[in-house]
Short mmCIF file of C-alpha atoms (C1' of nucleotides) in Angstrom, two decimals:
data_model
loop_
_atom_site.label_atom_id
_atom_site.label_comp_id
_atom_site.label_asym_id
_atom_site.label_seq_id
_atom_site.Cartn_x
_atom_site.Cartn_y
_atom_site.Cartn_z
CA UNK A 69 118.33 6.58 256.61
CA UNK A 70 120.08 6.25 253.51
CA UNK A 71 123.52 7.74 252.73
CA UNK A 72 122.79 11.48 252.59
CA UNK A 73 126.25 11.64 251.12
CA UNK A 74 126.31 11.26 247.20
CA UNK A 75 130.11 10.88 246.88
CA UNK A 76 129.98 7.87 249.64
CA UNK A 77 127.34 6.50 247.24
CA UNK A 78 129.41 6.62 243.97
CA UNK A 79 132.55 5.59 245.81
CA UNK A 80 130.91 2.47 247.06
CA UNK A 81 129.26 1.80 243.81
CA UNK A 82 132.83 1.93 241.98
CA UNK A 83 134.42 -0.13 244.91
CA UNK A 84 136.57 2.86 245.85
CA UNK A 85 138.00 4.13 249.17
CA UNK A 86 136.24 7.28 250.98
CA UNK A 87 139.16 9.50 251.76
CA UNK A 88 139.54 13.03 253.17
CA UNK A 89 140.83 14.20 249.88
CA UNK A 90 137.95 13.03 247.69
CA UNK A 91 135.65 14.61 250.31
CA UNK A 92 137.49 17.81 250.39
CA UNK A 93 137.62 18.02 246.56
CA UNK A 94 133.76 17.32 245.98
CA UNK A 95 133.00 19.70 249.03
CA UNK A 96 135.23 22.60 247.31
CA UNK A 97 133.31 21.84 243.88
CA UNK A 98 130.04 22.13 245.49
CA UNK A 99 130.97 25.37 247.11
CA UNK A 100 129.86 27.60 244.41
CA UNK A 101 128.04 27.43 241.39
CA UNK A 102 131.04 28.88 239.02
CA UNK A 103 132.66 26.88 236.18
CA UNK A 104 136.21 26.65 237.34
CA UNK A 105 138.79 24.54 235.98
CA UNK A 106 141.12 21.73 237.71
CA UNK A 107 143.97 24.47 238.82
CA UNK A 108 141.51 26.84 240.37
CA UNK A 109 139.72 24.06 242.49
CA UNK A 110 143.33 22.74 243.22
CA UNK A 111 144.49 26.28 244.48
CA UNK A 112 141.33 26.83 246.35
CA UNK A 113 142.03 23.74 248.36
CA UNK A 114 145.49 24.69 249.06
CA UNK A 115 144.50 28.25 249.98
CA UNK A 116 142.28 26.38 252.71
CA UNK A 117 145.30 24.61 253.84
CA UNK A 118 144.29 21.53 252.54
CA UNK A 119 147.35 19.23 251.45
CA UNK A 120 146.34 17.77 248.16
CA UNK A 121 147.94 17.33 244.74
CA UNK A 122 147.03 18.20 241.39
CA UNK A 123 146.99 14.45 240.33
CA UNK A 124 144.49 13.76 243.08
CA UNK A 125 142.12 16.59 241.95
CA UNK A 126 142.22 15.28 238.52
CA UNK A 127 141.90 11.71 239.58
CA UNK A 128 138.86 12.53 241.85
CA UNK A 129 137.19 14.72 239.23
CA UNK A 130 137.17 11.87 236.72
CA UNK A 131 135.38 9.69 239.33
CA UNK A 132 132.75 12.43 239.97
CA UNK A 133 132.37 12.88 236.22
CA UNK A 134 131.82 9.22 235.65
CA UNK A 135 129.42 9.10 238.41
CA UNK A 136 127.37 12.09 237.09
CA UNK A 137 127.96 14.26 240.24
CA UNK A 138 129.87 16.59 238.10
CA UNK A 139 129.84 17.74 234.39
CA UNK A 140 132.75 18.44 232.57
CA UNK A 141 132.46 21.57 230.10
CA UNK A 142 134.91 21.85 227.16
CA UNK A 143 135.01 25.45 226.03
CA UNK A 144 137.51 24.91 223.30
CA UNK A 145 140.13 26.83 224.93
CA UNK A 146 142.14 23.85 226.23
CA UNK A 147 141.07 23.85 229.71
CA UNK A 148 137.94 21.86 230.91
CA UNK A 149 135.70 23.67 233.47
CA UNK A 150 133.52 21.80 236.00
CA UNK A 151 130.25 22.23 237.47
CA UNK A 152 128.52 20.21 240.15
CA UNK A 153 125.14 18.84 239.38
CA UNK A 154 123.60 19.24 242.69
CA UNK A 155 120.88 21.57 242.38
CA UNK A 156 120.39 21.91 238.73
CA UNK A 157 118.43 20.33 235.93
CA UNK A 158 120.07 19.87 232.51
CA UNK A 159 121.16 22.70 230.71
CA UNK A 160 123.54 24.15 228.21
CA UNK A 161 125.80 27.25 228.27
CA UNK A 162 126.29 30.71 226.56
CA UNK A 163 129.75 32.06 226.91
CA UNK A 164 130.66 35.50 226.25
CA UNK A 165 133.55 35.52 224.05
CA UNK A 166 134.72 39.00 225.47
CA UNK A 167 134.52 38.57 229.18
CA UNK A 168 134.18 35.07 229.66
CA UNK A 169 131.24 35.12 231.80
CA UNK A 170 129.09 31.68 231.45
CA UNK A 171 125.32 31.61 231.65
CA UNK A 172 123.16 28.61 231.44
CA UNK A 173 120.12 27.94 228.99
CA UNK A 174 117.58 25.36 228.45
CA UNK A 175 115.25 24.82 225.56
CA UNK A 176 112.61 21.95 225.57
CA UNK A 177 112.24 22.47 221.86
CA UNK A 178 116.12 22.00 221.11
CA UNK A 179 116.15 19.04 223.06
CA UNK A 180 113.39 17.43 221.27
CA UNK A 181 114.79 18.18 217.90
CA UNK A 182 118.10 16.61 218.94
CA UNK A 183 116.54 13.31 220.11
CA UNK A 184 114.64 13.25 216.75
CA UNK A 185 117.64 13.68 214.63
CA UNK A 186 119.63 10.99 216.44
CA UNK A 187 116.40 8.85 216.16
CA UNK A 188 115.92 9.30 212.59
CA UNK A 189 119.58 8.08 211.87
CA UNK A 190 119.09 5.09 214.10
CA UNK A 191 121.76 6.18 216.37
CA UNK A 192 121.73 6.30 220.21
CA UNK A 193 122.50 9.64 221.89
CA UNK A 194 124.88 9.72 224.46
CA UNK A 195 125.89 13.25 225.34
CA UNK A 196 125.53 16.50 223.73
CA UNK A 197 127.49 19.88 223.58
CA UNK A 198 125.73 22.96 222.86
CA UNK A 199 127.29 25.94 223.52
CA UNK A 200 126.44 29.63 222.19
CA UNK A 201 129.17 31.96 222.13
CA UNK A 202 128.06 35.37 222.33
CA UNK A 203 128.99 39.06 223.38
CA UNK A 204 126.79 39.68 226.63
CA UNK A 205 124.90 42.78 227.60
CA UNK A 206 127.75 44.26 229.73
CA UNK A 207 130.33 43.91 226.66
CA UNK A 208 128.39 45.42 224.14
CA UNK B 296 137.22 38.74 186.30
CA UNK B 297 137.35 38.63 190.19
CA UNK B 298 140.12 36.55 191.65
CA UNK B 299 139.03 32.85 191.80
CA UNK B 300 141.17 32.33 194.89
CA UNK B 301 139.65 32.84 198.10
CA UNK B 302 142.87 32.15 199.73
CA UNK B 303 144.45 35.24 197.76
CA UNK B 304 141.51 37.37 198.63
CA UNK B 305 141.77 36.49 202.34
CA UNK B 306 145.53 37.05 202.32
CA UNK B 307 145.11 40.42 200.50
CA UNK B 308 142.38 41.68 203.15
CA UNK B 309 144.69 40.79 205.90
CA UNK B 310 147.67 42.35 204.46
CA UNK B 311 149.65 39.03 204.55
CA UNK B 312 151.74 37.42 201.72
CA UNK B 313 150.79 34.93 199.30
CA UNK B 314 153.19 32.10 199.71
CA UNK B 315 153.84 28.48 198.42
CA UNK B 316 153.21 26.87 201.81
CA UNK B 317 150.00 28.75 202.21
CA UNK B 318 148.85 27.48 198.95
CA UNK B 319 149.62 24.14 199.52
CA UNK B 320 148.11 23.88 202.91
CA UNK B 321 144.99 25.39 201.78
CA UNK B 322 144.75 23.00 198.76
CA UNK B 323 145.59 19.98 201.12
CA UNK B 324 142.55 21.06 203.35
CA UNK B 325 140.08 21.31 200.39
CA UNK B 326 141.38 17.79 198.94
CA UNK B 327 138.99 15.89 201.14
CA UNK B 328 135.75 16.35 203.30
CA UNK B 329 137.35 14.60 206.11
CA UNK B 330 137.70 16.27 209.52
CA UNK B 331 141.46 15.98 209.79
CA UNK B 332 143.80 17.14 212.31
CA UNK B 333 146.89 19.47 212.18
CA UNK B 334 149.03 16.72 212.16
CA UNK B 335 147.34 14.76 209.61
CA UNK B 336 147.25 17.76 207.35
CA UNK B 337 151.03 18.18 207.96
CA UNK B 338 151.82 14.62 207.21
CA UNK B 339 149.83 14.65 203.88
CA UNK B 340 151.89 17.44 202.71
CA UNK B 341 155.09 15.73 203.64
CA UNK B 342 154.08 12.49 201.67
CA UNK B 343 153.44 14.79 198.95
CA UNK B 344 157.09 15.95 199.27
CA UNK B 345 156.14 19.47 200.36
CA UNK B 346 158.90 20.75 202.69
CA UNK B 347 156.49 22.55 205.33
CA UNK B 348 156.62 22.87 208.83
CA UNK B 349 154.23 22.06 211.66
CA UNK B 350 154.56 25.45 212.68
CA UNK B 351 153.53 26.77 209.40
CA UNK B 352 150.64 24.45 209.15
CA UNK B 353 149.33 25.69 212.54
CA UNK B 354 150.02 29.44 211.40
CA UNK B 355 148.26 28.93 208.00
CA UNK B 356 145.16 27.15 209.65
CA UNK B 357 145.03 30.23 211.95
CA UNK B 358 144.43 32.62 209.12
CA UNK B 359 142.00 30.25 207.17
CA UNK B 360 139.73 30.12 210.16
CA UNK B 361 140.00 33.66 211.16
CA UNK B 362 138.92 34.30 207.44
CA UNK B 363 136.07 31.89 207.51
CA UNK B 364 137.41 29.55 204.90
CA UNK B 365 137.94 26.72 207.40
CA UNK B 366 136.05 25.81 210.57
CA UNK B 367 137.89 24.41 213.58
CA UNK B 368 135.81 21.43 215.42
CA UNK B 369 136.72 20.98 219.06
CA UNK B 370 135.68 17.33 219.91
CA UNK B 371 136.90 17.48 223.47
CA UNK B 372 139.78 15.16 223.02
CA UNK B 373 142.52 17.55 222.66
CA UNK B 374 143.18 17.62 219.01
CA UNK B 375 141.29 19.81 217.06
CA UNK B 376 139.86 18.95 213.63
CA UNK B 377 139.21 21.12 210.67
CA UNK B 378 136.90 21.24 207.62
CA UNK B 379 137.04 23.65 204.66
CA UNK B 380 133.82 25.75 203.87
CA UNK B 381 133.99 25.53 200.36
CA UNK B 382 131.00 23.42 199.30
CA UNK B 383 128.88 23.24 202.38
CA UNK B 384 126.43 25.37 204.19
CA UNK B 385 126.23 25.71 207.86
CA UNK B 386 126.12 22.49 209.63
CA UNK B 387 126.96 20.65 213.06
CA UNK B 388 128.25 17.46 214.01
CA UNK B 389 127.17 14.00 214.93
CA UNK B 390 130.22 12.18 216.42
CA UNK B 391 130.15 8.38 217.08
CA UNK B 392 131.82 7.74 220.42
CA UNK B 393 132.76 4.37 219.44
CA UNK B 394 134.35 4.52 216.11
CA UNK B 395 135.14 8.29 216.18
CA UNK B 396 132.93 8.72 212.83
CA UNK B 397 131.74 12.37 212.13
CA UNK B 398 128.65 12.91 210.33
CA UNK B 399 126.82 16.25 209.68
CA UNK B 400 123.36 17.55 210.48
CA UNK B 401 121.49 20.70 210.30
CA UNK B 402 118.11 21.75 211.69
CA UNK B 403 116.54 24.84 211.05
CA UNK B 404 114.28 24.68 214.08
CA UNK B 405 117.23 24.59 216.57
CA UNK B 406 118.99 27.20 214.67
CA UNK B 407 115.89 29.33 215.26
CA UNK B 408 115.57 28.66 218.58
CA UNK B 409 119.18 29.64 219.27
CA UNK B 410 118.89 32.88 217.58
CA UNK B 411 115.48 33.27 219.87
CA UNK B 412 117.48 32.25 223.17
CA UNK B 413 120.12 34.67 222.44
CA UNK B 414 117.90 37.46 221.23
CA UNK B 415 115.86 37.29 224.55
CA UNK B 416 118.80 37.94 226.65
CA UNK B 417 119.77 40.80 224.57
CA UNK B 418 123.01 39.21 223.74
CA UNK B 419 124.66 38.83 220.24
CA UNK B 420 125.55 35.33 218.74
CA UNK B 421 128.80 34.84 217.48
CA UNK B 422 129.13 31.36 216.62
CA UNK B 423 127.99 28.29 218.31
CA UNK B 424 128.88 24.67 218.96
CA UNK B 425 126.54 21.58 218.69
CA UNK B 426 127.90 18.37 218.82
CA UNK B 427 125.76 15.19 219.40
CA UNK B 428 127.95 12.25 220.91
CA UNK B 429 126.10 9.19 219.80
CA UNK B 430 126.66 5.46 219.03
CA UNK B 431 126.38 4.98 215.34
CA UNK B 432 124.58 2.21 213.39
CA UNK B 433 127.61 0.22 212.77
CA UNK B 434 128.67 0.42 216.22
CA UNK B 435 125.56 -0.77 217.94
"C1'" DC C 243 167.89 44.21 191.12
"C1'" DT C 244 167.74 46.07 195.87
"C1'" DG C 245 166.08 46.59 200.18
"C1'" DC C 246 162.73 46.08 203.22
"C1'" DT C 247 159.74 43.12 206.10
"C1'" DA C 248 156.84 39.21 206.18
"C1'" DT C 249 157.41 34.17 206.40
"C1'" DT C 250 159.44 30.14 207.19
"C1'" DG C 251 161.64 25.83 209.31
"C1'" DA C 252 163.76 23.92 213.36
"C1'" DT C 253 163.54 23.40 217.49
"C1'" DA C 254 162.75 25.01 222.45
"C1'" DA C 255 158.90 26.32 225.48
"C1'" DT C 256 154.37 25.89 227.25
"C1'" DG C 257 150.73 23.74 229.92
"C1'" DA C 258 146.92 21.04 230.57
"C1'" DG C 259 146.41 16.46 231.67
"C1'" DT C 260 148.49 11.61 232.77
"C1'" DC C 261 151.57 8.44 234.69
"C1'" DT C 262 154.74 6.24 237.98
"C1'" DC C 263 156.04 4.74 242.67
"C1'" DA C 264 157.42 4.49 247.11
"C1'" DG C 265 155.30 5.85 251.12
"C1'" DA C 266 150.75 6.70 253.68
"C1'" DA C 267 146.19 5.42 254.82
"C1'" DG C 268 141.88 3.01 254.55
"C1'" DT C 269 140.06 -2.06 255.30
"C1'" DT C 270 139.31 -6.60 256.54
"C1'" DA C 271 139.92 -10.54 259.21
"C1'" DA C 272 140.84 -12.50 263.36
"C1'" DT D 84 143.22 -3.68 268.19
"C1'" DT D 85 146.33 -5.42 265.50
"C1'" DA D 86 148.08 -7.41 261.31
"C1'" DA D 87 148.00 -7.98 256.62
"C1'" DC D 88 146.73 -6.43 252.50
"C1'" DT D 89 145.15 -3.14 249.08
"C1'" DT D 90 144.14 1.36 247.55
"C1'" DC D 91 145.33 6.26 247.64
"C1'" DT D 92 148.25 9.81 247.39
"C1'" DG D 93 152.13 13.43 246.49
"C1'" DA D 94 155.68 14.71 243.94
"C1'" DG D 95 157.41 15.02 239.89
"C1'" DA D 96 158.69 13.10 235.35
"C1'" DC D 97 156.20 12.58 231.17
"C1'" DT D 98 153.23 13.33 227.05
"C1'" DC D 99 151.59 15.58 223.35
"C1'" DA D 100 149.06 19.54 221.12
"C1'" DT D 101 150.06 23.80 220.20
"C1'" DT D 102 152.81 28.37 220.46
"C1'" DA D 103 156.99 31.01 220.75
"C1'" DT D 104 161.72 31.96 219.24
"C1'" DC D 105 164.88 33.41 216.13
"C1'" DA D 106 168.13 33.17 212.48
"C1'" DA D 107 167.61 32.36 207.66
"C1'" DT D 108 164.70 32.75 203.58
"C1'" DA D 109 161.77 34.56 200.13
"C1'" DG D 110 157.79 38.13 198.76
"C1'" DC D 111 157.28 42.42 196.98
"C1'" DA D 112 157.41 47.50 196.23
"C1'" DG D 113 160.13 50.94 193.79
#
DNA sequence: CTGCTATTGATAATGAGTCTCAGAAGTTAA
DNA sequence: TTAACTTCTGAGACTCATTATCAATAGCAG
């Protein structure tokens, strides 16, 4: 059977070693569907008794992002958030400017228009950021 | 005649004083349509002989952003860029991941879909970020 | 002009993220 | 399994954009 562990696969592809820390960080990131920052992930691991450093958290996240296991969200407040890409298709985000809650959305029409815009200019689309800053129901 | 100076109007509205520095910073930001960061604006002013501080540049930009005279762009590289909103309608940005060049785009369909998405959820749209990271013609 | 108060410049502080490097831990070949 | 080699890691120093502090300066109302 093929390796059921996407982390191991990614590390092998990159020629990197499989370590306790990398597994723990990946596990921790998959543990919830929240959008946490590096510090929150670091603190969760410490709370669970893992002896891991901030540097390793950042280093591992970089590997995960590069290998498409994790998405980095830049909300413009100077702290990147991360979400694992295990069980969700592509989507973008709605962020409540009041309570900070993050929801997801996906619109085929917008995706198509994006491709069209880039195509028309003869550019090549690498990635996109689309964030709707809102006031959510609870905050109105 | 009404005040032809949008800066003065904004300062009055906020109950803030009109100063040399604020006028210079606003002038400098209107001087080009480039997307410059705070440091670039600061250095331009110093080059022109203005004795202004980084702190004042940041403080003034905050006022301008809050009053809708300037838009802040977060490109996810840790340096905010700014563009004045004097002669341009709403638009979003294409950023070349290779050379950093920034172009503008605007798509009515996308704007409509955004409103629809937010409406359907019963949220209130405050602002949005839509950035297409591309490889531009020159870089292909 | 005078006095009150906002503003400024210089600089210290902050905070997310990166770098360094010696010791720890995977890996490989035998 | 061990030796030999190389990558990883943790701790803390460091970077760099931005913010906070505070004494001195300068708008502005009367």
